[in-house]
GROMACS .gro file of C-alpha atoms in nm:
model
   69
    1UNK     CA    1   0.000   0.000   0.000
    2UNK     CA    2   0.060   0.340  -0.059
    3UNK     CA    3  -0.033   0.657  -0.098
    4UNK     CA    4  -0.112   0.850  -0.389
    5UNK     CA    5  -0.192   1.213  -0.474
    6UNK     CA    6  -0.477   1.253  -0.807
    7UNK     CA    7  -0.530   1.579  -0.929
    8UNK     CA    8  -0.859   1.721  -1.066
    9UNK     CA    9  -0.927   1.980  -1.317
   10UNK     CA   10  -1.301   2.101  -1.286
   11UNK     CA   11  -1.454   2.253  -1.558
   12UNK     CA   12  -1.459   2.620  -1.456
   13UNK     CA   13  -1.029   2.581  -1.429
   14UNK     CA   14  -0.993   2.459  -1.079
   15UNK     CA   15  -0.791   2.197  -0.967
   16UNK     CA   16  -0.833   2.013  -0.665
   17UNK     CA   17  -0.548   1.764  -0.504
   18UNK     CA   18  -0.724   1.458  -0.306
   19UNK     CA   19  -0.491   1.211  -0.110
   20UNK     CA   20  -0.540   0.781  -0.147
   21UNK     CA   21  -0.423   0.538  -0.010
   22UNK     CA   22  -0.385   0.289  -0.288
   23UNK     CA   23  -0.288  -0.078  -0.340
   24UNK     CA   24  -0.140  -0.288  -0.619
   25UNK     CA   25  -0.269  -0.626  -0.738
   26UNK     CA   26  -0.257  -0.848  -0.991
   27UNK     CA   27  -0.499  -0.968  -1.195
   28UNK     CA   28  -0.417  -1.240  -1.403
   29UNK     CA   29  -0.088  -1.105  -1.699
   30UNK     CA   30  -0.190  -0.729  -1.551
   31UNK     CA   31  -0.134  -0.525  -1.210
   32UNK     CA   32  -0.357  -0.276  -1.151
   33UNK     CA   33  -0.451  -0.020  -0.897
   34UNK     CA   34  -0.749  -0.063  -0.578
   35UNK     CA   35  -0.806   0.237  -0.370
   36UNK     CA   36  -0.814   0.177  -0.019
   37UNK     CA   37  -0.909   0.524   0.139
   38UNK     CA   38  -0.978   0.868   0.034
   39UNK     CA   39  -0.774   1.119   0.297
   40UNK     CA   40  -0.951   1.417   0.127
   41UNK     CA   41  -0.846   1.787  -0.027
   42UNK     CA   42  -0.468   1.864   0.091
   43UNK     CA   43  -0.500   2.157  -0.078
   44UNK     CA   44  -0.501   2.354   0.246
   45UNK     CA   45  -0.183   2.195   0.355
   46UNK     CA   46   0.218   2.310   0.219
   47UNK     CA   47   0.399   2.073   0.030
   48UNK     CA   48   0.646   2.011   0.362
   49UNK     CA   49   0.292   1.883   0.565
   50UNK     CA   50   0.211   1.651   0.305
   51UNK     CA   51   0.534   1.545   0.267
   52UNK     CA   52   0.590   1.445   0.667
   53UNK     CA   53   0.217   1.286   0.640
   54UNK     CA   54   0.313   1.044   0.354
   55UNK     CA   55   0.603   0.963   0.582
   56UNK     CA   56   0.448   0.915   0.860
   57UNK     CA   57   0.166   0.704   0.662
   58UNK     CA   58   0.367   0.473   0.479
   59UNK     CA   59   0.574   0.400   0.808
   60UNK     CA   60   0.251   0.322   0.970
   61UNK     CA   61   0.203   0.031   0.666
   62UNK     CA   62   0.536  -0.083   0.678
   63UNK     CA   63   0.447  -0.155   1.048
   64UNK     CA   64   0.113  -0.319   0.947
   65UNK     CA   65   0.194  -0.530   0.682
   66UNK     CA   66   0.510  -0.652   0.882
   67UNK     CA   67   0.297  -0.737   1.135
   68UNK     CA   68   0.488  -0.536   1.385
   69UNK     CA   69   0.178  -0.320   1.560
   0.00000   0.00000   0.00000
């Protein structure tokens, strides 16, 4: 798992930045993409904020999937 940022252009010119927490699979020749989670807009947040959270986030999986917490 991990997380992902999508950007979306509206049609009146906005774009909006939503966080995911995505996950890889494969299906059958293919791998494709599940979303786990929607986090939301980080559009309020500085680059440096987002940066730490993904961090922090993916640290938190590591832990999970390693079956550590």
């Amino acid at each position: 798992m991990f997380a992902q940022i999508v950007s979306t252009k509206r049609a009146d010119g906005r774009t909006y930045r939503y966080m995911h927490i995505v996950e890889s699979y494969r299906e059958g020749k293919s791998v494709k993409k599940r979303r786990i989670a929607s986090l939301g807009n980080i559009d309020a947040y500085s680059e440096q904020e987002i940066q730490q959270f993904i961090r922090t986030l993916e640290s938190l999986l590591q832990h999970r999937t390693s079956g550590s917490i």
